[in-house]
Amino acid sequence: MPLSRSLSMTSLSGVLPAWEEDQLNVEDLLLFEVAWEVANKVGGIYTVIQSKAKVTVDEWGENYYMMGPYFEHNFKTQVEGCEPPNAAIRKAMDALIHNGCQVHFGRWLIEGNPFVILFDIGSAAWNLDRWKGDLWDTCHIGLPFHDREANDSLILGSLIAWFFREVTDHLEDKKNIIGHFHEWQAGPGLILSRSRKIPMATIFTTHATLLGRYLCAGNVDFYNNLDKFDIDKEAGERQIYHRYCLERAAVHCAHVFTTVSQITAVEANHMLHRKPDVVTPNGLNVKKFSAMHEFQNLHSTNKARIQEFVRGHFYGHLDFNLEKTLFFFIAGRYEFSNKGADIFLESLSRLNYLLRVHRNDMTVVVFFIMPAKTNNFNVESLKGQAIRKQLWDTAHTVKEKFGKKLYDALLKGHIPDMNSILDRDDFTIMKRAIFSTQRHGLPPVTTHNMEDDSADPILSNVRRIGLFNSRNDRVKIIFHPEFLSSTSPLLPMDYDDFVRGCNLGVFPSYYEPWGYTPGECTVMGIPSVTTNLSGFGCFMEEHISDPTAYGIYIVDRRFKSPEESCNQLTQFMFSFCQQSRRQRIIQRNRAERLSDLLDWRYLGRFYVHARQLALSRAFPDKFKMDSNLKTEGFRYPRPYSVPPSPSASLHSTPHHSDAEDEDDEAYDEEEEAERDRVNIKAPFALGAVPDGKKQPGESRN
C-alpha cells in the first residue's frame, strides 16, 4: 500500500497550499496517542494534545484514541463515560479488568471530543515489584522505590503494553496500530511494547529533553557546551539517571523519533544520541473573525481596560500621557533565567536611558505575569483601584449635575454662565477628590505582598537597575506574581483579553523548546519578541523571509554574547517605541495574518508525515514510502509596503507624529495580503529521510 502525504484540509485562506495526493486510508488503522497529560493538566504538553485533538479527530474519526492515567476528579469533570465502539478494544479492557486492573473509557469534553482510555494506576500498584523485574530483565533499568513519578510511569507503561498485546491479539492483522508516545513518562509503554514484539508502529516525541531542563535550571552555558557534557555523570549527579535511561531507551526503541523544534532536535541529538526523523511543531486552533479588523477593535477595547488599571496603580504619579503609553509584558512559569527575565530587566534599564536621553514622549509600562509565592494583595495596589473608582464616581456625579443645568439653560434659549453652572459645593467635592490622590511614596512595583521579598530574583534586579516607577522614569514596571483572572479584584482580565490589550509581548527565553506565549500573541495580532533558542523563533526564521516586518522580533542568543543580545533586545524595543500609531496598526495586521502558519490544520501535516514514516518502517511489506518525499513548509516573503519600523532617513527626531503619516507610502492591507498569497517562496524541507540510510529503530516486528 503506497503512502501519500495528504491531510484532510483545504487551502488556508489561499496562503498555504494543500496537499493534493490521495490520503492515507485510516479505516484499516488505529491510532493511539499516549501522554501523562491526557485529561490531566500538568504543563504545556496538555495544551499540545488538547489543541491538536480536533484536527486529528477530523482525520481519523473513531479510529483515534488517547491514553493516559486515571484520576477520579479529572474523569468526573472532563470526561463523559461511554462504551468503546471497537470490539477489540472492549475485549482488551475486559481482560485487564478481570485481572484486577481498572480501565475507564469515555469522550474527553474538549473540541473534537476524542475517545480516551484511562488506566487506574492505584488499582494495579500491587504489580509494581513484578513489573520492575520485567523492566530490569528487558533493558537493565532499575527504578528507586522513592521516585513515585517514575514508578507510576512504569505502572502506566506496563498496563498500556498489556493492553496493546490484547488488542493486537483480538484484531488478528485486520487493522494495523500506530502508538504515539509523548515524553519520558510514556516511555515505559513504548519500551515494553517493542521488547515484547507487539506488531505496531511506534513514534516517540520529546517536547524537551529531561536532562536539558535540569541543566538549564542550573544556569549552565548549555548550548555552547552541548558536545562537552558527560551525559551519564550529569544525570547521575542530579539523581535522575533512571529517568534519563527510560527516555533514551524509548527514543532508540521507537520506529520514528520526533521533537517539537529544530533547536530541540540539536539538543536531542547530543543528549539522547539520536537525530530526530521529523520535527513536529506545536500549533493552535486558530479562530478567524468574520469582520476583517475585529481583532483591532478587541485590542482597543482591552487596552482601555488596562489603562483603567494603570490609572489606579499610578494615582498621584499619573504625569504621563496614557495615549502615548505602550504596554509590554512577559508571562509564563517563574524561571528567571530560562524565560529571559534577567536579560529583559537589563534591557529595560537601557531602554529607560535611551527614552530619557532622546527626550521621547513615549512611556512604557511593563507587566511581569509570573506566579510566585505571595501572602495577599498589596494594600497600596488595592487602595489605588479604590481611589480610581471613587474619582470616577465623583466625576460622574458632577457631570450629571453639570449636564442637567446646561440642559435647562439651553431649553430656555440662552448659554449659561460657566462660572455659575457649578456651585461652591461642587468645587469642594472636586478639590477633596484631588487631595485624595496625593501619595507620599512611589507607586508599588509589585501588586502583591511577596513571601520572600528580599530574595525574589525580579525584585532584586529591579533594585539593582533602579526602576522604582519614579516620575522621571520613562519605563514603569508592574510585577503581578499571579496568573490573571477575570474574577480578580485588582486586574479583572483573563489572560487572552490582557494579551489583546498589550502592544508587545517580550519573551527572550534562553531555554524554550517551543514557546506558546509568542505564538498566542501572533494569532491575536500582537507583535512579540522571541529568540533563536526557542522553537517558535527557529520556526519563524525558517518560514518568514523578514520576521521583523511581521512583528516577530528574534533576538540572537545562540551566536552572540549576553551583552550583544541585551543590546539587540534594547534596540528592538526602542525601535518599537519610535513607531507611529499607524505603523503599529500595520504591524498588527501583518502579525495576525501569520496565524494560518500556526494553525493545526497546517502543522498537523508534520504529524501525518511521522505516522506514515513509522508505518513504512514497522510494516515495510504493507506500507511503502518514497524515501525522497519530504514534509514541506513555505516561506512568507518580505512585505511590499513601507517598512513598519521607523527609518533614520525618514525623519531627524527620535519620534515623529501621526500627522507625518500622511506623507507615507500608501498602504492597502488587502492588496498586501493578496501579494503574500501569490508570492510564496519555493518550499523548503523539514524532516527529510536520507535516501538509502537505515534509521535507528527501523526493523520488522
XYZ file of C-alpha atoms in Angstrom:
701
model
C 0.000 0.000 0.000
C 1.741 3.232 -1.110
C 1.748 6.073 1.419
C 0.840 9.607 0.457
C 1.371 12.895 2.272
C -2.163 14.196 2.292
C -4.137 15.733 5.093
C -7.885 16.233 5.078
C -7.711 20.002 4.811
C -8.249 22.762 2.341
C -6.021 25.667 1.467
C -5.705 28.014 4.427
C -7.124 31.321 3.237
C -5.225 30.810 -0.002
C -1.900 31.314 1.771
C -0.668 27.762 2.317
C -1.118 25.181 -0.450
C -2.944 21.972 0.401
C -1.550 18.553 -0.336
C -3.315 17.069 -3.309
C -2.212 13.409 -3.136
C -4.581 10.623 -2.111
C -4.923 10.482 1.639
C -3.976 7.518 3.814
C -6.817 5.052 4.299
C -7.342 5.276 8.054
C -10.180 2.729 8.014
C -7.580 -0.049 8.267
C -5.633 1.668 11.054
C -5.995 2.540 14.732
C -4.100 5.495 16.204
C -3.339 5.591 19.939
C -1.744 8.698 21.470
C -0.199 8.171 24.918
C 0.645 11.001 27.330
C 0.608 11.607 31.072
C -1.407 14.772 30.469
C -4.433 13.265 28.715
C -7.382 14.786 30.617
C -4.809 15.727 33.277
C -3.466 19.287 33.135
C 0.091 19.500 34.437
C 2.088 21.587 31.947
C 2.488 22.574 28.320
C 2.006 19.092 26.828
C -1.643 19.285 27.912
C -2.059 22.295 25.614
C -0.430 20.431 22.721
C -2.547 17.281 22.835
C -5.737 19.126 23.756
C -5.485 21.678 20.935
C -4.381 19.042 18.390
C -7.331 16.764 19.157
C -9.796 18.332 16.733
C -7.650 18.149 13.608
C -6.711 14.549 14.478
C -10.340 13.524 15.071
C -11.308 15.175 11.771
C -8.805 12.928 10.008
C -9.136 9.678 11.991
C -12.696 9.787 13.316
C -13.489 6.895 15.673
C -10.140 5.236 14.946
C -8.302 7.718 17.181
C -7.835 7.117 20.917
C -5.930 8.963 23.631
C -4.432 7.064 26.562
C -3.260 8.251 29.970
C -3.601 7.842 33.763
C -6.972 7.854 35.501
C -7.687 10.489 38.141
C -11.194 10.381 39.596
C -11.742 14.144 39.814
C -10.491 14.755 36.255
C -12.648 11.941 34.889
C -15.802 13.243 36.583
C -15.279 16.827 35.419
C -13.715 16.388 31.953
C -14.798 13.025 30.550
C -18.191 11.636 29.551
C -18.141 7.879 30.097
C -19.331 5.663 27.247
C -18.808 2.242 25.667
C -15.954 1.742 23.167
C -17.209 1.339 19.564
C -14.466 -1.169 18.714
C -14.984 -4.768 19.895
C -11.241 -5.476 20.147
C -10.784 -2.518 22.498
C -13.718 -3.666 24.636
C -12.240 -7.169 24.926
C -8.778 -5.789 25.766
C -10.264 -3.622 28.532
C -12.196 -6.584 29.914
C -9.024 -8.665 30.020
C -7.314 -6.054 32.222
C -10.402 -5.505 34.377
C -10.824 -9.247 35.021
C -7.231 -9.286 36.309
C -7.928 -6.560 38.870
C -6.755 -3.506 36.870
C -9.352 -0.795 36.360
C -9.675 0.821 32.917
C -12.063 3.679 32.089
C -13.362 4.716 28.670
C -15.139 7.871 27.505
C -15.102 11.013 25.412
C -12.908 13.896 26.524
C -15.079 17.020 26.639
C -12.848 19.243 24.525
C -13.064 20.397 20.929
C -13.193 17.274 18.760
C -14.481 15.013 21.616
C -11.784 12.341 21.214
C -12.093 8.916 22.822
C -9.902 8.454 25.917
C -8.756 5.248 27.621
C -7.598 5.940 31.182
C -5.771 3.410 33.347
C -6.166 3.403 37.132
C -2.581 3.250 38.409
C -3.616 2.667 42.029
C -5.613 -0.451 41.173
C -2.547 -2.039 39.526
C 0.104 -0.910 42.030
C 0.305 -4.404 43.557
C 2.133 -5.492 40.377
C 4.886 -2.880 40.754
C 7.672 -5.141 42.042
C 6.996 -7.742 39.346
C 6.947 -5.109 36.616
C 10.181 -3.586 37.934
C 11.721 -7.003 37.499
C 10.369 -7.216 33.936
C 11.890 -3.828 33.120
C 15.249 -4.890 34.540
C 15.209 -8.143 32.591
C 14.249 -6.263 29.432
C 16.691 -3.339 29.425
C 18.577 -3.345 32.767
C 16.968 -0.127 34.010
C 16.268 -0.089 37.731
C 13.855 2.324 39.398
C 14.402 3.507 43.021
C 11.480 2.975 45.408
C 11.361 6.663 46.435
C 10.737 8.064 42.922
C 6.969 7.840 42.816
C 6.652 9.568 39.437
C 8.976 7.043 37.775
C 7.180 4.134 39.489
C 3.795 5.447 38.348
C 5.083 5.801 34.789
C 6.207 2.137 34.869
C 2.763 1.010 36.094
C 1.080 3.038 33.341
C 3.516 1.733 30.723
C 3.042 -1.883 31.798
C -0.751 -1.521 31.600
C -0.518 0.079 28.166
C 1.828 -2.627 26.808
C -0.525 -5.285 28.219
C -3.479 -3.503 26.588
C -1.715 -3.332 23.199
C -0.939 -7.060 23.384
C -4.609 -7.844 23.996
C -5.796 -5.509 21.211
C -3.413 -6.897 18.595
C -4.330 -10.485 19.557
C -8.029 -9.745 19.036
C -7.526 -7.751 15.814
C -5.548 -10.576 14.149
C -3.979 -8.310 11.499
C -7.367 -6.853 10.496
C -6.121 -3.409 11.470
C -2.635 -2.032 11.983
C -1.842 0.013 15.086
C 0.157 3.207 15.498
C 1.238 4.146 19.017
C 2.408 7.738 19.549
C 4.117 8.295 22.932
C 4.840 11.745 24.422
C 7.685 12.428 26.876
C 9.579 10.090 29.199
C 6.561 9.290 31.404
C 5.039 7.425 28.449
C 8.394 5.834 27.574
C 7.995 2.548 29.536
C 4.909 1.666 27.486
C 6.885 2.031 24.266
C 9.923 0.122 25.586
C 7.833 -2.822 26.811
C 5.713 -2.917 23.641
C 8.802 -3.145 21.447
C 10.608 -5.654 23.674
C 7.563 -7.937 23.541
C 7.483 -7.626 19.739
C 3.911 -6.347 19.647
C 3.101 -5.712 15.956
C 2.619 -1.935 15.922
C 4.259 1.209 14.576
C 5.712 3.441 17.291
C 6.509 7.153 17.490
C 8.193 8.914 20.391
C 8.048 12.695 20.772
C 10.178 14.631 23.217
C 8.979 18.165 23.905
C 12.199 18.899 25.825
C 14.913 16.539 26.943
C 14.799 15.650 30.604
C 18.467 16.417 31.242
C 18.281 19.632 29.212
C 15.642 21.020 31.580
C 17.721 20.162 34.646
C 20.960 21.590 33.220
C 19.369 24.887 32.148
C 17.657 25.227 35.527
C 21.195 25.307 36.974
C 22.166 28.319 34.827
C 24.850 26.497 32.845
C 26.074 27.655 29.431
C 24.040 24.912 27.816
C 24.117 25.390 24.048
C 27.817 26.275 23.832
C 28.750 23.111 25.725
C 26.363 20.550 24.240
C 29.201 18.412 22.924
C 31.199 18.672 26.169
C 28.720 17.323 28.745
C 29.347 13.921 30.304
C 25.700 12.905 29.994
C 25.767 9.909 32.357
C 27.672 11.869 35.002
C 25.343 14.885 34.808
C 22.213 12.709 35.073
C 23.692 10.757 37.982
C 24.634 13.886 39.937
C 21.047 15.107 39.634
C 19.681 11.715 40.727
C 17.672 11.302 37.516
C 19.830 8.669 35.826
C 16.996 6.117 35.802
C 14.604 8.637 34.235
C 17.207 9.581 31.649
C 17.679 5.888 30.795
C 13.911 5.470 30.297
C 13.831 8.470 27.979
C 16.871 7.394 25.979
C 15.640 3.792 25.681
C 12.261 4.998 24.391
C 13.981 7.242 21.836
C 16.055 4.382 20.457
C 13.230 1.829 20.529
C 10.806 3.988 18.537
C 10.433 3.498 14.798
C 10.220 7.284 14.440
C 11.633 9.890 16.811
C 10.317 13.464 16.662
C 10.871 16.738 18.515
C 8.879 19.961 18.501
C 11.548 22.287 17.061
C 14.874 22.432 15.276
C 16.674 23.751 18.378
C 15.333 20.812 20.419
C 16.449 18.488 17.623
C 20.022 19.735 18.101
C 19.683 19.244 21.862
C 18.223 15.722 21.484
C 20.998 14.682 19.107
C 23.580 15.414 21.827
C 21.575 14.446 24.929
C 19.853 11.306 23.602
C 22.255 10.347 20.797
C 19.657 10.088 18.056
C 18.839 12.643 15.398
C 15.076 13.223 15.145
C 13.438 11.885 11.996
C 10.749 14.583 11.827
C 10.225 17.947 13.510
C 6.585 18.282 14.614
C 5.951 21.936 15.612
C 3.229 22.835 18.107
C 0.149 24.577 16.779
C -3.020 26.292 17.933
C -6.680 26.173 16.970
C -6.983 29.495 15.189
C -10.415 31.096 15.011
C -10.788 33.826 12.429
C -13.159 36.758 12.882
C -15.826 37.367 10.258
C -15.022 41.090 10.291
C -11.562 41.759 8.841
C -10.341 44.052 11.619
C -12.315 42.774 14.583
C -9.068 41.879 16.370
C -8.019 45.554 16.106
C -11.269 46.547 17.822
C -10.603 43.980 20.554
C -7.137 45.478 21.009
C -8.628 48.942 21.575
C -11.289 47.651 23.984
C -8.900 45.634 26.132
C -6.231 48.319 26.029
C -8.773 50.698 27.582
C -9.302 48.200 30.431
C -5.550 48.028 31.067
C -5.405 51.835 31.026
C -8.035 51.915 33.775
C -5.876 49.654 35.935
C -2.814 51.830 35.257
C -4.749 54.959 36.265
C -5.415 53.403 39.670
C -1.971 51.882 40.145
C -0.162 55.155 39.393
C -2.599 57.520 41.140
C -0.781 60.651 42.299
C 2.022 59.963 39.787
C -0.031 59.880 36.609
C 2.031 62.579 34.932
C 2.401 60.692 31.651
C 0.007 60.609 28.711
C -1.821 57.290 28.542
C -2.494 57.848 24.851
C 1.288 57.802 24.363
C 1.899 54.806 26.596
C 2.835 51.351 25.350
C 2.153 48.168 27.295
C 4.819 45.438 27.178
C 4.550 42.130 29.035
C 6.301 38.853 29.793
C 4.381 35.822 31.077
C 4.948 32.189 31.942
C 6.477 29.951 34.596
C 8.725 31.764 37.055
C 12.020 30.516 35.631
C 14.027 33.714 35.919
C 16.910 32.851 33.573
C 15.279 30.250 31.324
C 12.428 32.626 30.463
C 14.846 35.518 29.864
C 13.592 37.786 32.658
C 17.219 38.596 33.517
C 18.125 39.963 30.084
C 14.707 41.642 29.816
C 15.202 43.673 33.003
C 18.681 44.775 31.965
C 17.338 45.832 28.562
C 14.526 47.796 30.214
C 17.120 49.769 32.173
C 18.896 50.656 28.937
C 15.608 51.426 27.192
C 14.714 53.823 30.001
C 18.044 55.596 29.479
C 17.521 55.890 25.705
C 13.981 57.261 26.051
C 15.165 59.898 28.543
C 18.256 60.917 26.554
C 16.288 61.271 23.322
C 13.511 63.118 25.182
C 10.986 60.691 23.761
C 7.444 61.463 24.940
C 6.510 57.759 24.878
C 6.103 55.899 28.188
C 6.412 52.122 28.522
C 4.555 50.195 31.226
C 5.904 46.659 31.562
C 3.949 43.806 33.161
C 5.628 40.704 34.595
C 2.953 37.994 34.813
C 4.785 35.195 36.618
C 3.282 33.247 39.548
C 5.316 33.363 42.745
C 4.679 32.766 46.454
C 2.650 35.627 47.926
C 0.660 36.388 51.061
C -2.064 38.590 49.634
C -2.728 41.632 47.506
C -0.623 44.702 48.203
C -2.738 47.169 50.237
C -1.376 50.110 48.247
C -2.423 48.449 44.979
C -5.959 47.819 46.212
C -6.128 51.371 47.566
C -5.159 52.746 44.164
C -8.035 50.961 42.444
C -10.450 52.116 45.157
C -9.338 55.764 44.750
C -9.661 55.486 40.963
C -13.220 54.233 41.334
C -14.021 56.976 43.856
C -12.717 59.636 41.450
C -14.800 58.146 38.655
C -17.939 58.278 40.813
C -17.209 61.881 41.793
C -16.662 62.917 38.181
C -19.848 61.129 37.152
C -21.887 62.892 39.857
C -20.567 66.348 38.900
C -21.065 65.572 35.201
C -24.739 64.710 35.735
C -25.313 67.910 37.722
C -23.458 69.983 35.111
C -25.401 68.335 32.293
C -28.803 68.976 33.893
C -28.094 72.691 34.406
C -26.764 73.021 30.868
C -29.834 71.208 29.519
C -32.210 73.525 31.408
C -30.365 76.633 30.204
C -30.451 75.532 26.569
C -34.171 74.818 26.803
C -34.646 78.429 27.915
C -32.735 79.628 24.896
C -29.524 81.009 26.367
C -25.979 79.845 27.029
C -25.365 79.566 30.784
C -22.614 81.358 32.656
C -19.906 78.736 33.097
C -18.837 80.323 36.392
C -22.283 79.805 37.920
C -23.130 76.393 36.500
C -21.068 74.736 39.254
C -21.593 75.951 42.843
C -19.140 76.063 45.753
C -20.096 72.559 46.932
C -19.173 71.113 43.546
C -15.743 72.703 43.685
C -15.292 71.445 47.248
C -16.110 67.880 46.192
C -13.641 68.082 43.315
C -10.869 69.528 45.494
C -11.359 66.783 48.060
C -11.122 64.227 45.253
C -7.865 65.786 44.045
C -6.391 65.852 47.552
C -7.267 62.152 47.979
C -4.935 61.267 45.076
C -1.884 62.576 46.891
C 0.596 59.868 47.890
C 3.855 60.148 49.774
C 5.581 57.116 48.287
C 6.170 55.815 44.787
C 3.679 53.511 43.030
C 4.450 49.917 44.043
C 6.453 47.692 41.727
C 4.579 44.557 42.793
C 0.828 44.151 43.170
C 1.120 41.510 45.934
C 2.986 41.025 49.205
C 5.816 38.637 48.390
C 6.680 35.881 50.875
C 10.416 36.384 50.378
C 10.745 39.914 49.046
C 14.497 40.262 49.593
C 15.420 37.060 47.726
C 12.974 37.383 44.831
C 15.002 37.472 41.551
C 12.801 40.018 39.765
C 12.589 42.436 42.711
C 16.314 42.048 43.435
C 17.147 43.045 39.860
C 14.653 45.911 39.925
C 16.571 47.264 42.929
C 19.852 46.796 41.073
C 18.747 48.724 37.956
C 16.828 51.321 39.988
C 13.495 51.265 38.133
C 11.182 52.221 41.011
C 8.382 53.901 38.976
C 9.640 57.414 39.740
C 8.341 60.421 37.826
C 11.497 60.689 35.722
C 11.409 57.078 34.558
C 10.030 56.528 31.084
C 9.827 52.788 31.796
C 7.475 51.691 34.589
C 7.378 48.143 35.995
C 4.421 46.214 37.444
C 5.115 42.714 38.783
C 1.886 40.685 39.012
C 3.014 37.415 40.714
C -0.215 35.551 39.951
C -1.927 34.267 36.823
C -4.570 36.634 35.521
C -8.267 36.025 36.167
C -11.455 37.888 35.314
C -12.531 37.436 38.957
C -9.527 39.303 40.390
C -10.443 42.446 42.366
C -7.253 44.110 41.149
C -6.857 43.407 37.421
C -10.089 41.631 36.393
C -8.990 40.326 32.995
C -8.457 36.884 31.540
C -5.047 36.215 30.002
C -6.312 36.292 26.394
C -8.012 39.659 26.894
C -4.912 41.057 28.579
C -2.671 39.934 25.699
C -5.002 41.543 23.164
C -4.778 44.837 25.046
C -0.967 44.958 25.120
C 1.303 46.344 22.406
C 4.258 43.947 22.620
C 4.985 40.579 24.226
C 8.635 40.092 25.192
C 9.893 36.510 25.637
C 13.727 36.491 25.359
C 13.969 32.879 26.573
C 17.227 31.001 26.934
C 15.612 27.560 27.157
C 12.265 27.211 25.404
C 11.744 24.026 23.355
C 8.712 25.598 21.674
C 7.127 28.593 23.417
C 3.362 29.040 23.186
C 3.323 32.609 24.533
C 4.708 34.354 21.406
C 2.545 32.081 19.261
C -0.550 33.173 21.168
C 0.474 36.796 20.627
C 0.814 36.186 16.894
C -2.644 34.669 16.401
C -4.115 37.624 18.333
C -2.283 40.108 16.121
C 0.147 41.298 18.816
C 3.857 41.691 17.894
C 6.297 39.762 20.062
C 9.979 39.303 20.837
C 11.393 35.772 20.866
C 14.867 34.231 20.447
C 16.670 31.811 18.175
C 16.961 29.473 21.175
C 13.185 28.962 21.274
C 11.378 26.549 18.998
C 8.929 29.256 17.944
C 11.756 31.630 16.984
C 13.509 28.956 14.892
C 10.214 28.075 13.204
C 9.534 31.696 12.281
C 13.072 32.216 10.968
C 12.556 29.244 8.658
C 9.080 30.252 7.482
C 9.367 34.037 7.098
C 11.843 35.963 4.980
C 11.740 39.055 7.202
C 10.199 38.191 10.615
C 10.655 41.729 11.980
C 8.389 43.166 9.288
C 5.651 40.816 10.503
C 6.067 41.791 14.157
C 8.277 38.837 15.143
C 11.498 40.207 16.655
C 14.082 37.415 17.038
C 16.934 38.069 19.471
C 20.133 36.151 18.744
C 21.040 34.374 21.991
C 22.804 31.476 20.342
C 25.668 33.097 18.438
C 26.017 36.371 20.362
C 27.305 37.172 23.828
C 24.802 38.104 26.573
C 25.907 41.743 26.242
C 25.263 41.773 22.493
C 21.905 40.016 22.935
C 20.905 42.569 25.563
C 21.800 45.458 23.251
C 19.858 43.853 20.399
C 16.767 43.453 22.585
C 17.104 47.063 23.744
C 17.287 48.243 20.130
C 14.210 46.184 19.178
C 12.174 47.767 21.974
C 13.481 51.276 21.293
C 12.639 50.954 17.587
C 9.161 49.770 18.538
C 8.717 52.850 20.741
C 9.618 55.067 17.781
C 6.846 53.682 15.606
C 3.840 55.811 14.905
C 0.357 54.583 15.720
C -0.266 53.850 12.054
C 2.892 51.747 11.797
C 1.857 49.714 14.838
C -1.563 49.040 13.274
C 0.115 47.843 10.046
C 2.386 45.559 12.022
C -0.533 44.084 13.995
C -2.317 43.343 10.705
C 0.750 41.545 9.415
C 1.274 39.576 12.636
C -2.334 38.390 12.667
C -2.027 37.235 9.067
C 0.651 34.735 10.186
C -1.937 32.866 12.284
C -2.593 30.411 9.424
C 1.026 29.339 9.743
C 0.447 28.301 13.384
C -2.877 26.543 12.774
C -3.020 22.800 13.457
C -4.717 22.424 10.068
C -1.327 23.271 8.581
C 1.077 21.954 11.235
C -0.825 18.679 11.532
C 0.835 17.582 8.276
C 4.120 17.053 10.118
C 2.401 14.521 12.404
C 0.869 12.880 9.327
C 4.346 12.508 7.864
C 5.686 10.975 11.109
C 2.860 8.400 11.239
C 3.339 7.380 7.638
C 7.079 7.063 8.134
C 6.507 4.867 11.207
C 4.146 2.598 9.243
C 6.664 2.217 6.428
C 9.350 1.157 8.918
C 7.177 -1.112 11.065
C 5.348 -2.813 8.187
C 7.603 -2.427 5.116
C 5.716 -5.165 3.215
C 2.348 -3.427 3.526
C 3.312 0.270 3.551
C 5.920 1.745 1.261
C 7.124 5.322 1.334
C 9.362 7.085 -1.138
C 12.472 7.978 0.844
C 12.858 11.141 -1.242
C 9.475 12.504 -0.162
C 9.757 15.381 2.250
C 7.412 17.217 4.542
C 7.367 20.671 3.072
C 6.951 24.108 4.550
C 6.591 27.538 2.942
C 8.173 30.918 3.431
C 6.351 34.227 3.672
C 8.012 36.887 1.517
C 9.063 40.276 2.765
C 6.112 42.732 2.691
C 5.972 45.091 -0.258
C 4.695 48.160 1.563
C 6.561 50.759 3.629
C 8.526 49.151 6.495
C 6.688 49.106 9.826
C 9.816 50.125 11.719
C 10.993 53.743 11.628
C 13.922 54.545 9.412
C 16.520 57.127 10.363
C 16.333 58.606 6.873
C 12.640 59.417 7.188
C 12.974 61.938 9.988
C 15.565 63.545 12.213
C 13.773 63.356 15.555
C 13.557 60.172 17.582
C 9.769 60.061 17.225
C 7.607 61.595 14.554
C 3.966 62.479 14.953
C 0.987 60.731 13.453
C 0.461 63.790 11.276
C 3.576 62.902 9.309
C 1.974 59.611 8.320
C 0.027 61.391 5.624
C 3.227 61.528 3.553
C 3.916 57.786 3.936
C 3.619 55.418 1.036
C 0.023 54.316 0.527
C -0.773 51.088 2.359
C -3.550 48.726 1.352
C -3.926 45.804 3.765
C -5.981 43.710 1.339
C -3.562 44.334 -1.508
C -0.569 43.321 0.608
C -2.349 40.211 1.895
C -3.072 39.169 -1.690
C 0.592 39.655 -2.606
C 1.550 37.348 0.256
C -0.795 34.695 -1.088
C 0.662 34.908 -4.588
C 4.334 35.420 -3.815
C 5.039 32.492 -1.511
C 8.652 31.461 -1.997
C 9.716 27.989 -3.069
C 9.045 25.323 -0.418
C 11.808 24.031 1.821
C 12.052 20.650 3.506
C 11.738 19.570 7.114
C 12.346 16.095 8.419
C 13.723 14.565 5.253
C 14.565 10.868 5.344
C 18.076 10.224 3.978
C 17.998 8.093 0.871
C 19.091 4.512 1.425
C 20.104 5.063 5.048
C 18.745 2.758 7.715
C 17.265 4.778 10.555
C 17.568 3.834 14.242
C 14.624 1.667 15.227
C 13.960 0.620 11.625
C 13.175 -3.089 11.626
C 10.401 -5.550 11.200
C 8.429 -6.704 14.209
